[in-house]
Short mmCIF file of C-alpha atoms and ligand atoms in Angstrom, two decimals:
data_model
loop_
_atom_site.label_atom_id
_atom_site.label_comp_id
_atom_site.label_asym_id
_atom_site.label_seq_id
_atom_site.Cartn_x
_atom_site.Cartn_y
_atom_site.Cartn_z
CA MET A 1 -0.18 0.08 0.08
CA ARG A 2 2.76 2.41 0.35
CA VAL A 3 4.10 2.22 -3.25
CA ALA A 4 2.03 4.12 -6.25
CA ARG A 5 0.97 0.66 -8.15
CA GLN A 6 -1.26 -2.09 -8.10
CA TRP A 7 0.03 -5.50 -6.20
CA ALA A 8 0.15 -7.01 -9.77
CA ALA A 9 2.39 -4.95 -11.43
CA SER A 10 4.44 -4.04 -8.59
CA ILE A 11 5.45 -7.84 -8.74
CA LEU A 12 5.94 -7.54 -11.97
CA LEU A 13 8.65 -4.58 -11.35
CA ALA A 14 9.98 -6.69 -8.60
CA ILE A 15 10.96 -9.46 -10.77
CA GLY A 16 12.39 -6.99 -13.74
CA ALA A 17 14.39 -5.94 -10.66
CA CYS A 18 15.45 -8.91 -9.63
CA VAL A 19 17.41 -9.30 -13.10
CA GLY A 20 19.45 -6.63 -12.71
CA TYR A 21 20.07 -7.23 -9.74
CA GLY A 22 20.67 -11.13 -9.67
CA ASP A 23 23.86 -10.81 -7.50
CA VAL A 24 23.47 -8.27 -4.82
CA VAL A 25 21.26 -10.99 -1.73
CA CYS A 26 22.17 -8.31 0.86
CA GLY A 27 22.75 -4.69 1.79
CA GLN A 28 24.88 -5.47 4.18
CA ALA A 29 28.30 -6.11 3.69
CA ASP A 30 29.04 -7.22 6.61
CA MET A 31 30.47 -11.43 7.06
CA ALA A 32 29.31 -11.01 10.53
CA VAL A 33 25.93 -10.92 10.81
CA ASP A 34 24.20 -13.97 11.00
CA GLN A 35 21.45 -14.92 7.92
CA THR A 36 20.50 -18.51 9.17
CA PRO A 37 17.46 -18.98 7.69
CA LEU A 38 14.57 -20.10 10.61
CA ARG A 39 12.09 -22.43 10.08
CA ILE A 40 9.32 -20.18 11.42
CA GLY A 41 6.43 -19.48 9.01
CA ILE A 42 2.80 -18.17 8.84
CA ARG A 43 -0.51 -19.48 9.62
CA LYS A 44 -4.38 -18.02 9.18
CA ALA A 45 -5.35 -17.48 13.09
CA TYR A 46 -8.44 -17.22 12.07
CA ALA A 47 -8.80 -19.08 9.34
CA ASN A 48 -12.93 -18.42 8.64
CA LEU A 49 -12.68 -14.62 8.89
CA ARG A 50 -11.63 -12.25 6.02
CA LEU A 51 -11.69 -8.18 6.85
CA ARG A 52 -11.38 -5.89 4.27
CA ARG A 53 -7.95 -4.41 4.65
CA PRO A 54 -6.76 -5.51 8.23
CA ILE A 55 -4.48 -2.75 8.95
CA VAL A 56 -4.27 -2.69 12.63
CA PHE A 57 -4.25 -5.30 15.16
CA THR A 58 -3.81 -3.97 18.68
CA THR A 59 -5.29 -4.07 22.00
CA ALA A 60 -6.05 -2.25 25.35
CA ASN A 61 -4.94 -1.57 28.78
CA GLU A 62 -8.32 -3.08 30.49
CA ASP A 63 -10.30 -6.02 31.65
CA MET A 64 -11.81 -7.33 29.09
CA ASP A 65 -10.20 -9.57 26.81
CA ARG A 66 -10.21 -8.54 23.41
CA ILE A 67 -8.38 -7.81 20.28
CA PHE A 68 -9.34 -4.60 18.02
CA VAL A 69 -8.52 -4.97 14.54
CA ALA A 70 -8.74 -2.03 12.31
CA SER A 71 -10.38 -1.74 8.89
CA GLN A 72 -8.50 0.80 6.95
CA TYR A 73 -12.11 1.28 5.47
CA GLY A 74 -13.08 3.17 9.17
CA VAL A 75 -14.18 0.22 10.70
CA ILE A 76 -12.83 -0.91 14.33
CA TYR A 77 -13.83 -4.71 15.16
CA GLN A 78 -13.89 -6.53 18.36
CA LEU A 79 -12.28 -10.13 18.07
CA GLY A 80 -12.92 -12.60 21.49
CA SER A 81 -11.30 -16.06 22.12
CA ASP A 82 -13.41 -17.48 19.19
CA ARG A 83 -10.89 -18.76 16.76
CA THR A 84 -13.67 -19.73 14.84
CA ILE A 85 -16.03 -16.79 14.23
CA ASP A 86 -16.54 -15.93 10.46
CA ASN A 87 -17.19 -12.42 10.92
CA ALA A 88 -16.36 -9.83 13.89
CA PRO A 89 -18.61 -7.53 15.93
CA VAL A 90 -18.01 -3.76 15.74
CA PHE A 91 -16.69 -1.81 17.69
CA MET A 92 -16.80 1.43 16.27
CA ASP A 93 -18.09 2.43 12.31
CA ILE A 94 -17.04 5.20 11.29
CA GLU A 95 -16.64 4.51 8.10
CA GLU A 96 -18.91 7.41 6.91
CA ARG A 97 -15.99 9.91 7.29
CA VAL A 98 -13.29 7.62 6.58
CA THR A 99 -12.30 8.33 2.91
CA TYR A 100 -10.66 4.90 1.19
CA LYS A 101 -9.89 4.04 -2.81
CA ASP A 102 -8.14 1.31 -4.01
CA TYR A 103 -6.37 3.65 -6.06
CA GLU A 104 -5.27 5.80 -3.52
CA ASN A 105 -4.34 3.11 -1.11
CA GLU A 106 -2.40 5.00 1.47
CA GLU A 107 -4.90 6.47 2.80
CA GLY A 108 -8.18 6.03 5.22
CA PHE A 109 -7.99 4.79 8.70
CA LEU A 110 -4.51 4.02 9.18
CA GLY A 111 -4.00 4.62 12.82
CA LEU A 112 -5.39 3.11 15.93
CA ALA A 113 -3.75 3.30 19.61
CA PHE A 114 -5.44 2.89 23.00
CA HIS A 115 -4.59 5.68 25.86
CA PRO A 116 -2.39 3.56 28.41
CA ARG A 117 -5.06 4.36 31.02
CA PHE A 118 -7.94 3.25 29.03
CA ARG A 119 -9.38 1.44 32.06
CA GLU A 120 -10.06 4.75 33.40
CA ASN A 121 -10.65 6.67 30.75
CA GLY A 122 -11.84 4.96 27.99
CA TYR A 123 -9.47 7.10 25.11
CA PHE A 124 -8.73 5.44 22.47
CA PHE A 125 -7.35 7.93 19.37
CA VAL A 126 -7.08 7.28 15.92
CA TYR A 127 -5.45 8.64 12.45
CA TYR A 128 -7.56 8.81 9.11
CA THR A 129 -8.25 10.52 5.89
CA THR A 130 -11.28 12.65 5.89
CA ARG A 131 -13.55 12.77 3.38
CA GLN A 132 -14.35 16.74 4.31
CA GLU A 133 -12.14 17.86 2.49
CA PRO A 134 -9.30 15.94 0.12
CA HIS A 135 -6.12 14.27 1.23
CA THR A 136 -6.37 15.61 4.74
CA SER A 137 -5.10 13.58 7.58
CA VAL A 138 -7.04 13.70 10.95
CA ILE A 139 -6.00 12.42 14.47
CA ALA A 140 -8.70 12.29 16.85
CA ARG A 141 -9.55 11.54 20.13
CA PHE A 142 -12.56 8.43 21.01
CA SER A 143 -14.42 7.75 23.89
CA LEU A 144 -16.08 4.52 24.98
CA LYS A 145 -20.60 4.89 24.65
CA ARG A 146 -21.57 5.52 28.24
CA ASP A 147 -24.01 3.03 28.43
CA ASP A 148 -22.23 0.44 26.55
CA PRO A 149 -18.23 0.53 27.26
CA ARG A 150 -18.51 -2.94 24.94
CA GLN A 151 -18.84 -0.04 21.92
CA GLY A 152 -16.53 3.05 20.95
CA ASP A 153 -19.08 6.09 20.83
CA PRO A 154 -18.52 7.95 16.91
CA ASP A 155 -20.40 10.79 18.47
CA SER A 156 -17.66 11.58 20.85
CA GLU A 157 -14.61 12.72 18.24
CA LEU A 158 -12.10 15.44 19.46
CA GLU A 159 -9.85 16.73 16.86
CA LEU A 160 -6.39 16.99 17.78
CA LEU A 161 -4.42 17.51 14.37
CA ARG A 162 -5.59 18.24 10.88
CA ILE A 163 -2.92 18.20 8.71
CA ARG A 164 -3.88 18.68 4.43
CA GLN A 165 -1.75 16.51 2.69
CA PRO A 166 0.15 18.37 -0.79
CA PHE A 167 -0.91 14.11 -2.52
CA TRP A 168 -2.31 11.18 -1.62
CA ASN A 169 0.56 8.59 -0.94
CA HIS A 170 2.58 8.93 1.56
CA ASN A 171 0.56 9.77 4.73
CA GLY A 172 2.29 7.53 7.55
CA GLY A 173 -0.42 6.61 9.72
CA ASN A 174 1.05 4.98 12.73
CA LEU A 175 0.11 6.20 16.57
CA VAL A 176 2.25 4.58 19.84
CA PHE A 177 2.09 5.26 23.14
CA GLY A 178 5.66 5.36 24.63
CA PRO A 179 6.59 4.50 27.30
CA ASP A 180 6.05 8.12 28.66
CA GLY A 181 2.70 8.14 27.99
CA TYR A 182 2.81 10.20 25.13
CA LEU A 183 0.98 9.70 22.15
CA TYR A 184 3.78 8.81 18.98
CA ILE A 185 2.84 9.74 15.51
CA SER A 186 4.33 9.13 11.92
CA LEU A 187 3.63 11.33 9.38
CA GLY A 188 5.40 10.67 5.45
CA ASP A 189 6.64 13.29 3.67
CA GLY A 190 3.88 14.44 1.74
CA GLY A 191 4.07 12.14 -1.25
CA ALA A 192 4.60 12.25 -4.83
CA ALA A 193 8.41 11.21 -5.55
CA ASN A 194 11.25 12.85 -4.68
CA ASP A 195 10.26 14.80 -1.69
CA PRO A 196 8.93 17.14 -3.71
CA PHE A 197 9.26 20.09 -1.13
CA GLY A 198 11.98 19.37 0.31
CA ASN A 199 9.60 18.29 3.46
CA GLY A 200 11.70 15.80 5.14
CA GLN A 201 14.92 17.98 6.17
CA ASN A 202 12.43 21.03 6.94
CA LEU A 203 11.46 21.41 10.39
CA GLY A 204 8.98 23.68 9.61
CA THR A 205 6.76 21.42 8.66
CA LEU A 206 5.13 18.00 9.83
CA PHE A 207 5.61 16.34 7.06
CA GLY A 208 8.43 13.72 7.08
CA SER A 209 8.99 12.90 11.04
CA ILE A 210 7.35 11.44 13.43
CA LEU A 211 5.60 13.57 16.17
CA ARG A 212 5.35 13.08 19.69
CA ILE A 213 2.30 15.03 21.85
CA ASP A 214 0.79 15.00 25.51
CA VAL A 215 -2.53 13.59 24.86
CA ASP A 216 -3.28 14.36 28.56
CA ARG A 217 -3.07 18.39 28.90
CA GLN A 218 -4.15 20.88 26.63
CA ASP A 219 -2.21 23.61 25.07
CA PRO A 220 -3.67 27.23 24.45
CA GLY A 221 -5.33 26.84 21.48
CA LYS A 222 -4.55 22.96 21.57
CA ASN A 223 -6.82 20.00 21.89
CA TYR A 224 -3.36 18.34 22.78
CA ALA A 225 0.02 19.83 24.65
CA ILE A 226 3.71 20.03 23.40
CA PRO A 227 5.75 17.90 25.86
CA LYS A 228 8.21 20.56 27.33
CA ASP A 229 11.21 17.90 26.13
CA ASN A 230 10.53 17.85 22.76
CA PRO A 231 13.57 18.55 20.97
CA PHE A 232 12.78 21.96 18.51
CA VAL A 233 10.96 23.59 21.56
CA GLY A 234 11.50 26.99 21.39
CA ARG A 235 13.68 26.36 17.99
CA PRO A 236 12.51 29.30 15.77
CA GLY A 237 11.07 27.89 12.93
CA ALA A 238 10.45 24.67 13.89
CA CYS A 239 7.60 22.34 14.66
CA PRO A 240 7.72 21.85 18.70
CA GLU A 241 5.41 18.56 17.82
CA ILE A 242 8.76 17.35 16.00
CA TYR A 243 10.52 14.06 18.12
CA ALA A 244 12.68 12.66 14.90
CA TYR A 245 12.39 14.25 10.89
CA GLY A 246 14.20 13.44 7.73
CA LEU A 247 11.61 10.29 7.30
CA ARG A 248 10.34 9.70 4.34
CA ASN A 249 7.44 7.20 4.63
CA VAL A 250 7.64 5.24 8.09
CA TRP A 251 5.18 2.31 8.21
CA GLY A 252 5.97 0.74 10.99
CA LEU A 253 6.53 2.27 14.47
CA SER A 254 6.93 0.25 17.78
CA PHE A 255 8.21 0.36 21.07
CA ASP A 256 10.05 -3.25 22.59
CA PRO A 257 8.02 -3.31 25.62
CA ALA A 258 11.37 -4.54 26.99
CA THR A 259 13.86 -1.79 25.69
CA GLY A 260 11.94 0.93 25.27
CA ALA A 261 13.73 1.20 22.35
CA LEU A 262 12.05 3.03 19.01
CA TRP A 263 11.61 1.15 15.87
CA ALA A 264 10.23 2.66 12.65
CA ALA A 265 10.48 0.65 9.33
CA ASP A 266 11.12 4.06 6.61
CA VAL A 267 9.68 2.92 3.14
CA GLY A 268 12.12 3.53 -0.06
CA GLN A 269 11.89 5.31 -3.01
CA ASP A 270 14.15 4.35 -5.40
CA LEU A 271 16.58 1.16 -4.45
CA TRP A 272 16.74 0.64 -0.75
CA GLU A 273 14.67 -0.03 2.67
CA GLU A 274 15.12 0.91 6.16
CA ILE A 275 15.54 0.20 9.65
CA ASN A 276 15.49 2.32 12.27
CA LEU A 277 16.32 3.27 15.73
CA ILE A 278 14.76 6.55 16.94
CA THR A 279 16.45 9.36 19.07
CA LYS A 280 15.05 12.28 20.23
CA GLY A 281 16.19 14.85 17.92
CA GLY A 282 17.29 12.63 15.01
CA ASN A 283 18.07 13.42 11.78
CA TYR A 284 17.12 10.02 9.52
CA GLY A 285 18.66 11.50 6.00
CA TRP A 286 15.34 11.51 3.79
CA ASN A 287 15.93 13.14 0.80
CA LEU A 288 19.39 13.44 1.00
CA ARG A 289 19.87 10.09 2.06
CA GLU A 290 17.93 6.74 1.26
CA GLY A 291 19.15 3.72 3.28
CA LYS A 292 22.84 4.14 3.82
CA HIS A 293 23.36 5.70 0.25
CA ARG A 294 23.54 9.25 -1.22
CA PHE A 295 20.25 9.94 -2.43
CA GLY A 296 20.37 12.28 -6.09
CA ARG A 297 22.27 14.84 -7.06
CA GLN A 298 20.97 16.79 -4.55
CA GLY A 299 21.85 14.26 -1.88
CA SER A 300 24.25 14.04 0.77
CA GLU A 301 27.30 11.55 1.33
CA ALA A 302 27.35 10.33 5.00
CA ARG A 303 27.55 12.99 6.92
CA PRO A 304 27.40 12.70 11.61
CA ASP A 305 23.92 14.55 11.89
CA LEU A 306 22.61 12.47 9.34
CA ILE A 307 21.48 9.18 11.15
CA ASP A 308 21.68 6.26 8.88
CA PRO A 309 19.88 2.94 9.39
CA ILE A 310 20.46 0.26 11.75
CA TRP A 311 19.48 -1.94 8.51
CA GLU A 312 18.45 -2.01 4.88
CA TYR A 313 17.74 -4.07 2.25
CA HIS A 314 17.90 -3.59 -1.92
CA HIS A 315 14.77 -3.41 -3.96
CA SER A 316 16.19 -6.78 -5.39
CA VAL A 317 15.58 -8.82 -2.37
CA GLY A 318 11.79 -5.99 -1.24
CA LYS A 319 10.22 -3.04 -2.38
CA SER A 320 8.55 -1.50 0.15
CA ILE A 321 8.96 -2.44 4.02
CA THR A 322 6.27 -3.44 6.74
CA GLY A 323 7.53 -3.02 9.74
CA GLY A 324 6.73 -4.91 12.72
CA VAL A 325 7.97 -5.61 16.72
CA VAL A 326 10.04 -6.66 18.96
CA TYR A 327 9.19 -10.12 19.58
CA ARG A 328 8.86 -10.36 23.80
CA GLY A 329 6.24 -13.47 23.50
CA LYS A 330 6.22 -16.79 25.15
CA ARG A 331 5.21 -19.65 22.19
CA PHE A 332 9.02 -18.96 20.21
CA PRO A 333 12.25 -18.40 22.23
CA GLU A 334 14.76 -18.08 19.96
CA LEU A 335 12.76 -15.45 18.76
CA VAL A 336 12.75 -13.02 22.06
CA GLY A 337 15.01 -9.85 21.42
CA CYS A 338 14.54 -9.99 17.71
CA TYR A 339 12.64 -7.38 15.49
CA LEU A 340 10.20 -9.39 12.88
CA TYR A 341 9.86 -7.16 9.78
CA ALA A 342 8.03 -8.32 6.20
CA ASP A 343 8.05 -6.59 2.69
CA TYR A 344 5.27 -5.78 1.55
CA ILE A 345 5.72 -6.75 -2.23
CA THR A 346 7.39 -9.73 -2.17
CA GLY A 347 5.93 -11.03 0.94
CA LYS A 348 9.21 -12.12 2.67
CA LEU A 349 9.39 -11.83 6.14
CA TRP A 350 12.43 -11.37 8.84
CA ALA A 351 13.50 -11.59 11.99
CA LEU A 352 16.35 -9.14 12.67
CA ARG A 353 18.86 -8.96 16.33
CA TYR A 354 20.27 -5.93 17.46
CA ASP A 355 23.18 -5.42 19.98
CA TYR A 356 22.60 -2.43 21.75
CA ASP A 357 26.37 -2.35 23.44
CA GLU A 358 28.32 -3.49 20.08
CA LYS A 359 25.57 -1.38 18.08
CA ARG A 360 25.44 -3.32 15.37
CA VAL A 361 22.34 -6.03 13.52
CA VAL A 362 23.86 -9.22 14.49
CA ALA A 363 21.79 -11.36 13.00
CA ASN A 364 19.08 -10.98 9.90
CA HIS A 365 17.18 -14.05 10.02
CA PRO A 366 15.38 -15.52 6.81
CA LEU A 367 11.69 -16.75 7.91
CA GLN A 368 9.00 -18.33 5.45
CA ASP A 369 8.78 -16.74 2.01
CA THR A 370 4.72 -15.97 3.55
CA GLY A 371 4.55 -14.30 -0.33
CA MET A 372 1.37 -12.40 1.20
CA PRO A 373 0.79 -8.71 1.02
CA ILE A 374 1.90 -7.88 4.28
CA ILE A 375 0.35 -4.75 5.70
CA SER A 376 1.28 -4.52 9.34
CA PHE A 377 2.39 -6.25 12.58
CA GLY A 378 0.75 -6.02 16.07
CA VAL A 379 0.73 -8.34 19.32
CA ASP A 380 -1.48 -9.22 21.68
CA ARG A 381 -1.77 -9.74 25.26
CA GLN A 382 0.12 -12.30 25.91
CA GLY A 383 2.94 -10.54 23.76
CA GLU A 384 2.25 -13.00 20.75
CA VAL A 385 2.80 -11.57 17.11
CA TYR A 386 0.11 -11.11 14.45
CA LEU A 387 0.19 -10.10 10.55
CA THR A 388 -2.44 -8.92 8.02
CA ASP A 389 -2.46 -8.51 4.63
CA THR A 390 -5.08 -6.62 2.00
CA PHE A 391 -6.38 -10.34 0.83
CA GLY A 392 -8.08 -9.33 4.71
CA PHE A 393 -6.21 -11.69 6.77
CA ILE A 394 -4.73 -12.26 9.80
CA TYR A 395 -1.73 -14.57 10.61
CA GLU A 396 0.04 -15.46 13.38
CA LEU A 397 3.22 -17.47 13.60
CA GLU A 398 3.69 -20.82 13.27
CA ARG A 399 6.92 -23.73 13.38
CA ARG A 400 6.93 -25.69 9.69
CA1 CA B 501 0.62 12.78 1.96
CA1 CA B 502 16.90 7.03 6.55
#
């Protein structure tokens, strides 16, 4: 969904790229990286359930044991423990205010995150493209129905941010709460190709960045507050919401619950897909660099102030990264501490291990070649990992 092409056409292009780069199997020259395949793949978690573009899989801090799955069309479903269901109860339906079109398939309902104190306040946050104006992203808070805590209330919307996008693609759209209780939001560079307005390197626009906002307080004129220690607070001309920048289109933003590290996959344009560890105030290079490489004639060689990804892969391997999560579950001890990610175009799946002391990737294990157009990863309350695809299925991991 993050490349401006139809699925079938992308496969053909991917095959073409493979022919041209047949001898390049990986972007990394470091032979110390363990690339032993692991016999782990995916299977349908709900064999009879098919949803329209399930794009978020998440849970809430609450007493009920349920999983929330959001459709890109604007419906949030709630799933219980019954794996045999063939349809899912609706938690909240705002489809009539969400724009989604297959020919502009990076818009729609893209993000959902439950407040860390959802148990007390019933708040949850969504990111969607509104039907009210063209190419316009809305980040809003909703609450539960007063008379029914099993239902979100469509009439409870409180808008936090409204962002007019120059183009339909590269909207980012991930919402996650950090261990600090702040809401983190991924925003793409605005779209088109090459970042034509230079948004990635411009701190004066929200595009091309990860935002951090405080949803528990309100600054004058806003329905949220700026955390006082945000890195660009007080810098003239800079948007104080920005936490990190120089990003093209982060798809897959997640905190490792064990270390607190913030992981972000950034979708590449011409040649390289990347995985980044996000630090406060960091500049991740776009559009001066793509992966660990100079991008374009105006681009830059490596520079201390442009943070390269910890991992990249070439378009001969895959063409659109779907970022995942650090595995902290129980069923697969060999994956504990590994960052799971996939490629949307080729369906490849990997487990990457990073050594925080040595500050380098020590393993990138190929898992199953799923062949599926994986669009997102999620975690259940036990820490087990799920994937979703554009065919409408939810997958879990299995040994093969
Ligand atoms: Ca856009
Ligand atoms: Ca980068």
